[in-house]
Amino acid sequence: MSEHRHIDGRKMLCDAGLRPTRQRVSLAELLFAPGDRHVTAEQLHEEALRCDMPVSLATVYNTLHQLTQAGLLREVAVEGCKTYFDTNTSNHFHFFSEIDGTLEDIPSGTINIGDLPTPPEGMEISRVDVLVRLVGRDTT
Amino acid sequence: MSEHRHIDGRKMLCDAGLRPTRQRVSLAELLFAPGDRHVTAEQLHEEALRCDMPVSLATVYNTLHQLTQAGLLREVAVEGCKTYFDTNTSNHFHFFSEIDGTLEDIPSGTINIGDLPTPPEGMEISRVDVLVRLVGRDTT
DNA sequence: CTGTGTGCAAACTCTTTGCATAAGT
DNA sequence: ACTTATGCAAAGAGTTTGCACACAG
């Protein structure tokens, strides 16, 4: 699950119409080199600093949003103020561990959503988010 | 859907082990008198003030959390910092309108979750949240 | 009376913004 | 060079906390 496939951050950014600055390339490579990831801005920021890629938190936020707009990331709402960004943009669902606050993909095909409900007049479904919350065994 | 059934806030609170103070009774009645509701703390606060039930925002937050702990409300994570509280605590799913930020119940039975995935070792599913995001027709 | 709840304002967390400096083409 | 991105620190939204006063039992 963590075959560090090699990623050309520069190309990825250019393709998305973003200027491949040092910071953006670094962040893109951190994000996309390992398999699918679910990070918060703060986590990514710390990770970048640990890897000697000095970036400011503001830039991390900017970059995450730019990548999201470019369709390379997906935002996942869990709760509280924390926003998670998921490198897997395909249709899939998540496990959320309430114990350590981590997010994980649910292998696709494992959950089937039957019939979707009919949306109200004049609206259409943009996305269906499914979050399966986990707790330790036996915790009420 | 909005038959203002009459609610005995006092009894409801006592049953939940909460002291029926003026503010709590007011809030409980605002919350539970109409049909199912989805409110944020701020919305409920404004509504209380409009109805001549002076309460501080801090008390609204306290009360909402106490009612949630007592199992009378359910928190719904949508995104951003806003926390919604749902008066319907049964297992059901939501529509979220990205246009006006409102939450609505999806009639139960309309969505079927097929097989739930097996949770990772030592964990169990505490809840499954399904959020169907809506946009206006034709908005990409 | 006694203890718990309330209100206020200040603290806190996560996120966004403004503006001078630095980097990309 | 000219433009766009970055970094910093300050502002912002939503939520929480601490402490004096008020209310419920």
Short mmCIF file of C-alpha atoms (C1' of nucleotides) in Angstrom, two decimals:
data_model
loop_
_atom_site.label_atom_id
_atom_site.label_comp_id
_atom_site.label_asym_id
_atom_site.label_seq_id
_atom_site.Cartn_x
_atom_site.Cartn_y
_atom_site.Cartn_z
CA MET A 1 0.00 0.00 0.00
CA SER A 2 2.95 2.35 0.17
CA GLU A 3 4.90 1.64 -2.98
CA HIS A 4 6.51 4.99 -3.42
CA ARG A 5 5.78 5.28 -7.09
CA HIS A 6 7.77 8.08 -8.51
CA ILE A 7 5.93 11.22 -9.19
CA ASP A 8 6.82 14.12 -11.36
CA GLY A 9 5.41 16.93 -9.32
CA ARG A 10 6.51 19.48 -11.85
CA LYS A 11 4.60 17.88 -14.67
CA MET A 12 1.58 17.27 -12.49
CA LEU A 13 1.41 20.93 -11.58
CA CYS A 14 1.96 22.18 -15.10
CA ASP A 15 -0.76 19.90 -16.36
CA ALA A 16 -3.03 21.41 -13.75
CA GLY A 17 -2.10 24.89 -14.90
CA LEU A 18 -0.18 25.73 -11.74
CA ARG A 19 3.26 27.16 -11.71
CA PRO A 20 5.65 24.54 -10.43
CA THR A 21 7.26 26.47 -7.63
CA ARG A 22 9.67 24.79 -5.28
CA GLN A 23 7.08 24.61 -2.51
CA ARG A 24 4.30 23.30 -4.67
CA VAL A 25 6.51 20.62 -6.18
CA SER A 26 7.65 19.52 -2.75
CA LEU A 27 4.14 19.33 -1.42
CA ALA A 28 2.84 17.52 -4.48
CA GLU A 29 5.55 14.93 -4.16
CA LEU A 30 4.90 14.44 -0.47
CA LEU A 31 1.24 14.03 -1.20
CA PHE A 32 1.34 11.78 -4.21
CA ALA A 33 4.47 9.68 -3.86
CA PRO A 34 3.14 7.23 -1.29
CA GLY A 35 -0.19 5.53 -1.98
CA ASP A 36 -3.43 7.23 -1.13
CA ARG A 37 -3.23 9.65 1.71
CA HIS A 38 -5.52 11.59 3.95
CA VAL A 39 -3.88 14.58 5.49
CA THR A 40 -4.80 17.78 7.17
CA ALA A 41 -3.01 20.98 6.31
CA GLU A 42 -1.16 20.88 9.58
CA GLN A 43 0.02 17.32 9.13
CA LEU A 44 1.35 18.07 5.69
CA HIS A 45 3.03 21.19 6.98
CA GLU A 46 4.84 19.32 9.73
CA GLU A 47 5.83 16.61 7.35
CA ALA A 48 7.28 19.09 4.92
CA LEU A 49 9.33 20.71 7.66
CA ARG A 50 10.57 17.33 8.84
CA CYS A 51 11.70 16.61 5.30
CA ASP A 52 13.62 19.85 5.07
CA MET A 53 11.18 21.45 2.75
CA PRO A 54 10.48 24.73 4.47
CA VAL A 55 6.98 25.96 3.63
CA SER A 56 4.69 28.21 5.51
CA LEU A 57 1.37 26.94 6.72
CA ALA A 58 -0.41 29.53 4.61
CA THR A 59 1.24 28.15 1.52
CA VAL A 60 0.21 24.64 2.48
CA TYR A 61 -3.38 25.80 2.68
CA ASN A 62 -3.12 27.64 -0.61
CA THR A 63 -1.57 24.68 -2.34
CA LEU A 64 -4.07 22.21 -0.98
CA HIS A 65 -6.92 24.33 -2.19
CA GLN A 66 -5.35 24.87 -5.57
CA LEU A 67 -4.83 21.15 -6.00
CA THR A 68 -8.39 20.54 -4.91
CA GLN A 69 -9.68 23.00 -7.47
CA ALA A 70 -7.54 21.35 -10.09
CA GLY A 71 -9.23 18.07 -9.26
CA LEU A 72 -6.14 16.39 -7.86
CA LEU A 73 -7.38 16.29 -4.29
CA ARG A 74 -10.71 15.90 -2.63
CA GLU A 75 -11.81 17.47 0.60
CA VAL A 76 -13.36 15.21 3.19
CA ALA A 77 -15.54 16.63 5.92
CA VAL A 78 -15.25 14.78 9.15
CA GLU A 79 -16.08 17.14 11.89
CA GLY A 80 -14.86 20.00 13.92
CA CYS A 81 -12.74 22.43 12.04
CA LYS A 82 -10.36 19.90 10.66
CA THR A 83 -10.40 19.49 6.91
CA TYR A 84 -8.86 16.38 5.45
CA PHE A 85 -7.54 16.22 1.93
CA ASP A 86 -7.63 12.91 0.15
CA THR A 87 -5.33 12.08 -2.73
CA ASN A 88 -7.84 9.61 -4.06
CA THR A 89 -10.38 11.58 -6.03
CA SER A 90 -12.41 8.65 -7.25
CA ASN A 91 -15.76 7.76 -5.80
CA HIS A 92 -15.09 5.96 -2.60
CA PHE A 93 -15.93 6.02 1.06
CA HIS A 94 -14.08 6.30 4.33
CA PHE A 95 -13.45 4.82 7.68
CA PHE A 96 -12.86 7.41 10.36
CA SER A 97 -11.28 6.24 13.57
CA GLU A 98 -12.65 8.27 16.42
CA ILE A 99 -9.77 7.00 18.50
CA ASP A 100 -6.87 8.50 16.66
CA GLY A 101 -8.63 10.76 14.19
CA THR A 102 -7.33 8.98 11.12
CA LEU A 103 -9.13 8.53 7.88
CA GLU A 104 -8.82 5.46 5.68
CA ASP A 105 -10.30 4.43 2.39
CA ILE A 106 -12.89 1.73 2.31
CA PRO A 107 -12.05 -0.67 -0.48
CA SER A 108 -14.48 0.16 -3.23
CA GLY A 109 -17.15 -2.38 -3.79
CA THR A 110 -17.36 -3.12 -0.10
CA ILE A 111 -20.26 -0.82 0.44
CA ASN A 112 -23.10 -0.61 -1.97
CA ILE A 113 -25.37 2.28 -1.95
CA GLY A 114 -28.63 1.05 -3.29
CA ASP A 115 -31.01 3.43 -4.91
CA LEU A 116 -30.16 7.02 -4.43
CA PRO A 117 -33.04 9.10 -3.27
CA THR A 118 -34.57 11.57 -5.67
CA PRO A 119 -33.18 14.99 -4.96
CA PRO A 120 -35.60 17.85 -4.37
CA GLU A 121 -36.83 19.92 -7.31
CA GLY A 122 -34.21 21.68 -9.33
CA MET A 123 -31.28 20.10 -7.57
CA GLU A 124 -29.00 17.32 -8.47
CA ILE A 125 -26.63 15.15 -6.54
CA SER A 126 -23.09 16.33 -6.72
CA ARG A 127 -21.57 13.70 -4.51
CA VAL A 128 -22.38 11.14 -1.89
CA ASP A 129 -20.14 11.04 1.13
CA VAL A 130 -20.14 7.99 3.30
CA LEU A 131 -18.23 8.00 6.52
CA VAL A 132 -18.10 4.90 8.67
CA ARG A 133 -17.14 5.91 12.18
CA LEU A 134 -15.12 3.47 14.19
CA VAL A 135 -14.56 3.16 17.89
CA GLY A 136 -12.63 0.63 19.90
CA ARG A 137 -14.51 -2.58 20.54
CA ASP A 138 -16.91 -2.27 23.43
CA THR A 139 -16.83 1.50 23.80
CA THR A 140 -20.41 2.67 23.82
CA MET B 1 -43.97 17.85 8.62
CA SER B 2 -44.28 20.74 11.03
CA GLU B 3 -47.15 19.74 13.26
CA HIS B 4 -46.07 21.55 16.37
CA ARG B 5 -46.66 18.62 18.65
CA HIS B 6 -46.62 19.83 22.17
CA ILE B 7 -43.51 19.08 24.06
CA ASP B 8 -42.91 19.02 27.75
CA GLY B 9 -39.39 20.32 27.84
CA ARG B 10 -39.28 20.06 31.59
CA LYS B 11 -40.08 16.37 31.59
CA MET B 12 -37.76 15.69 28.71
CA LEU B 13 -34.87 17.29 30.55
CA CYS B 14 -35.61 15.58 33.84
CA ASP B 15 -35.79 12.25 32.10
CA ALA B 16 -32.39 12.97 30.66
CA GLY B 17 -31.05 13.82 34.09
CA LEU B 18 -30.66 17.51 33.34
CA ARG B 19 -31.95 20.22 35.55
CA PRO B 20 -34.84 21.92 33.81
CA THR B 21 -33.66 25.49 33.93
CA ARG B 22 -35.53 28.22 32.18
CA GLN B 23 -33.01 28.39 29.34
CA ARG B 24 -32.80 24.67 28.82
CA VAL B 25 -36.56 24.30 28.75
CA SER B 26 -36.85 27.11 26.22
CA LEU B 27 -34.22 25.62 23.98
CA ALA B 28 -35.63 22.13 24.23
CA GLU B 29 -39.05 23.38 23.24
CA LEU B 30 -37.68 25.34 20.32
CA LEU B 31 -35.81 22.28 19.20
CA PHE B 32 -38.41 19.62 19.61
CA ALA B 33 -41.75 21.31 19.09
CA PRO B 34 -41.64 21.44 15.31
CA GLY B 35 -40.82 18.26 13.41
CA ASP B 36 -37.26 17.22 12.87
CA ARG B 37 -34.79 20.03 12.76
CA HIS B 38 -31.21 20.62 11.81
CA VAL B 39 -29.77 23.65 13.45
CA THR B 40 -26.44 25.16 14.22
CA ALA B 41 -25.77 26.70 17.59
CA GLU B 42 -25.91 30.15 16.11
CA GLN B 43 -29.23 29.57 14.39
CA LEU B 44 -30.77 28.30 17.59
CA HIS B 45 -29.34 31.21 19.49
CA GLU B 46 -30.83 33.76 17.11
CA GLU B 47 -34.12 31.97 17.14
CA ALA B 48 -34.25 31.99 20.91
CA LEU B 49 -33.57 35.71 21.01
CA ARG B 50 -36.24 36.34 18.39
CA CYS B 51 -38.70 34.43 20.57
CA ASP B 52 -37.88 36.49 23.63
CA MET B 53 -35.98 33.74 25.28
CA PRO B 54 -32.76 35.46 26.19
CA VAL B 55 -29.92 32.94 26.30
CA SER B 56 -26.25 33.37 25.80
CA LEU B 57 -24.49 31.63 22.98
CA ALA B 58 -22.32 29.76 25.44
CA THR B 59 -25.41 28.32 27.07
CA VAL B 60 -26.75 27.27 23.71
CA TYR B 61 -23.55 25.37 23.07
CA ASN B 62 -23.61 23.83 26.51
CA THR B 63 -27.20 22.78 26.17
CA LEU B 64 -26.75 21.33 22.70
CA HIS B 65 -23.86 19.24 23.90
CA GLN B 66 -25.69 18.12 26.99
CA LEU B 67 -28.68 17.07 24.91
CA THR B 68 -26.38 15.27 22.53
CA GLN B 69 -24.78 13.38 25.38
CA ALA B 70 -28.19 12.53 26.69
CA GLY B 71 -29.00 11.01 23.33
CA LEU B 72 -31.67 13.53 22.41
CA LEU B 73 -29.68 15.12 19.62
CA ARG B 74 -27.18 13.95 17.11
CA GLU B 75 -24.31 15.92 15.71
CA VAL B 76 -23.91 16.01 11.96
CA ALA B 77 -20.58 16.86 10.40
CA VAL B 78 -20.90 18.68 7.17
CA GLU B 79 -17.83 20.72 6.69
CA GLY B 80 -16.22 23.93 7.60
CA CYS B 81 -16.49 24.79 11.22
CA LYS B 82 -20.23 24.58 11.39
CA THR B 83 -21.68 21.83 13.52
CA TYR B 84 -25.27 20.88 12.91
CA PHE B 85 -27.47 19.27 15.52
CA ASP B 86 -30.25 17.00 14.38
CA THR B 87 -33.31 16.32 16.49
CA ASN B 88 -33.78 13.01 14.77
CA THR B 89 -31.50 10.56 16.48
CA SER B 90 -32.58 7.50 14.58
CA ASN B 91 -30.46 5.98 11.88
CA HIS B 92 -30.98 8.08 8.82
CA PHE B 93 -29.13 10.04 6.23
CA HIS B 94 -29.02 13.58 4.95
CA PHE B 95 -29.25 15.83 1.99
CA PHE B 96 -26.99 18.82 2.21
CA SER B 97 -27.68 21.70 -0.10
CA GLU B 98 -24.45 23.33 -1.05
CA ILE B 99 -26.47 26.28 -2.26
CA ASP B 100 -28.00 27.43 0.96
CA GLY B 101 -26.20 25.26 3.47
CA THR B 102 -29.30 23.51 4.73
CA LEU B 103 -29.55 19.97 5.90
CA GLU B 104 -32.56 17.76 5.34
CA ASP B 105 -33.41 14.21 6.26
CA ILE B 106 -33.55 11.62 3.57
CA PRO B 107 -36.68 9.55 4.06
CA SER B 108 -35.47 6.32 5.57
CA GLY B 109 -35.61 3.36 3.28
CA THR B 110 -34.69 5.50 0.31
CA ILE B 111 -31.05 4.63 0.52
CA ASN B 112 -29.88 1.18 1.26
CA ILE B 113 -26.44 0.56 2.42
CA GLY B 114 -25.60 -2.90 1.33
CA ASP B 115 -22.98 -4.85 3.15
CA LEU B 116 -20.99 -2.84 5.58
CA PRO B 117 -17.30 -3.34 5.26
CA THR B 118 -15.47 -5.22 7.96
CA PRO B 119 -13.85 -2.77 10.30
CA PRO B 120 -10.15 -3.11 11.01
CA GLU B 121 -8.99 -5.29 13.89
CA GLY B 122 -10.21 -4.36 17.30
CA MET B 123 -12.58 -1.71 16.11
CA GLU B 124 -16.24 -1.62 15.60
CA ILE B 125 -18.58 0.58 13.67
CA SER B 126 -20.19 3.19 15.80
CA ARG B 127 -22.18 4.89 13.11
CA VAL B 128 -22.45 5.34 9.40
CA ASP B 129 -22.96 8.84 8.13
CA VAL B 130 -24.24 9.35 4.66
CA LEU B 131 -24.38 12.83 3.24
CA VAL B 132 -25.80 13.41 -0.21
CA ARG B 133 -24.55 16.74 -1.47
CA LEU B 134 -26.82 18.71 -3.72
CA VAL B 135 -26.12 21.48 -6.15
CA GLY B 136 -28.41 23.37 -8.49
CA ARG B 137 -29.12 21.55 -11.74
CA ASP B 138 -26.37 22.01 -14.27
CA THR B 139 -23.77 23.47 -11.93
CA THR B 140 -20.60 21.54 -12.49
"C1'" DC C 1 -29.08 27.45 51.84
"C1'" DT C 2 -26.18 24.65 48.59
"C1'" DG C 3 -24.87 23.40 44.34
"C1'" DT C 4 -25.37 23.62 39.62
"C1'" DG C 5 -26.27 26.63 35.49
"C1'" DT C 6 -25.72 31.02 33.22
"C1'" DG C 7 -23.57 35.04 31.03
"C1'" DC C 8 -19.83 37.49 29.72
"C1'" DA C 9 -15.52 38.12 27.75
"C1'" DA C 10 -11.35 36.25 26.87
"C1'" DA C 11 -8.90 32.17 25.02
"C1'" DC C 12 -8.39 28.72 21.55
"C1'" DT C 13 -8.26 26.20 17.08
"C1'" DC C 14 -8.30 26.06 12.43
"C1'" DT C 15 -8.29 28.78 8.44
"C1'" DT C 16 -7.90 32.98 5.54
"C1'" DT C 17 -5.99 37.51 4.19
"C1'" DG C 18 -2.86 41.65 3.24
"C1'" DC C 19 1.26 43.15 2.01
"C1'" DA C 20 6.19 43.31 1.38
"C1'" DT C 21 9.73 40.12 -0.39
"C1'" DA C 22 11.30 36.31 -3.26
"C1'" DA C 23 11.03 33.21 -7.01
"C1'" DG C 24 9.51 31.65 -11.69
"C1'" DT C 25 9.43 32.38 -16.88
"C1'" DA D 1 11.80 42.57 -16.09
"C1'" DC D 2 7.27 41.32 -15.09
"C1'" DT D 3 4.16 38.43 -12.84
"C1'" DT D 4 2.71 35.37 -9.62
"C1'" DA D 5 3.75 32.82 -5.25
"C1'" DT D 6 5.48 32.91 -0.62
"C1'" DG D 7 5.94 34.08 4.30
"C1'" DC D 8 4.70 36.37 8.09
"C1'" DA D 9 1.71 38.05 11.30
"C1'" DA D 10 -2.66 39.69 12.05
"C1'" DA D 11 -7.65 38.99 11.34
"C1'" DG D 12 -11.61 35.92 11.16
"C1'" DA D 13 -15.12 32.27 12.12
"C1'" DG D 14 -16.80 28.93 15.23
"C1'" DT D 15 -16.34 27.02 19.53
"C1'" DT D 16 -14.65 26.59 24.42
"C1'" DT D 17 -13.49 28.03 29.03
"C1'" DG D 18 -13.09 30.56 33.66
"C1'" DC D 19 -15.15 32.91 36.99
"C1'" DA D 20 -18.60 35.84 39.40
"C1'" DC D 21 -23.51 36.07 39.89
"C1'" DA D 22 -28.20 33.92 39.69
"C1'" DC D 23 -31.44 30.40 39.95
"C1'" DA D 24 -33.40 25.57 41.04
"C1'" DG D 25 -34.26 22.24 44.53
#
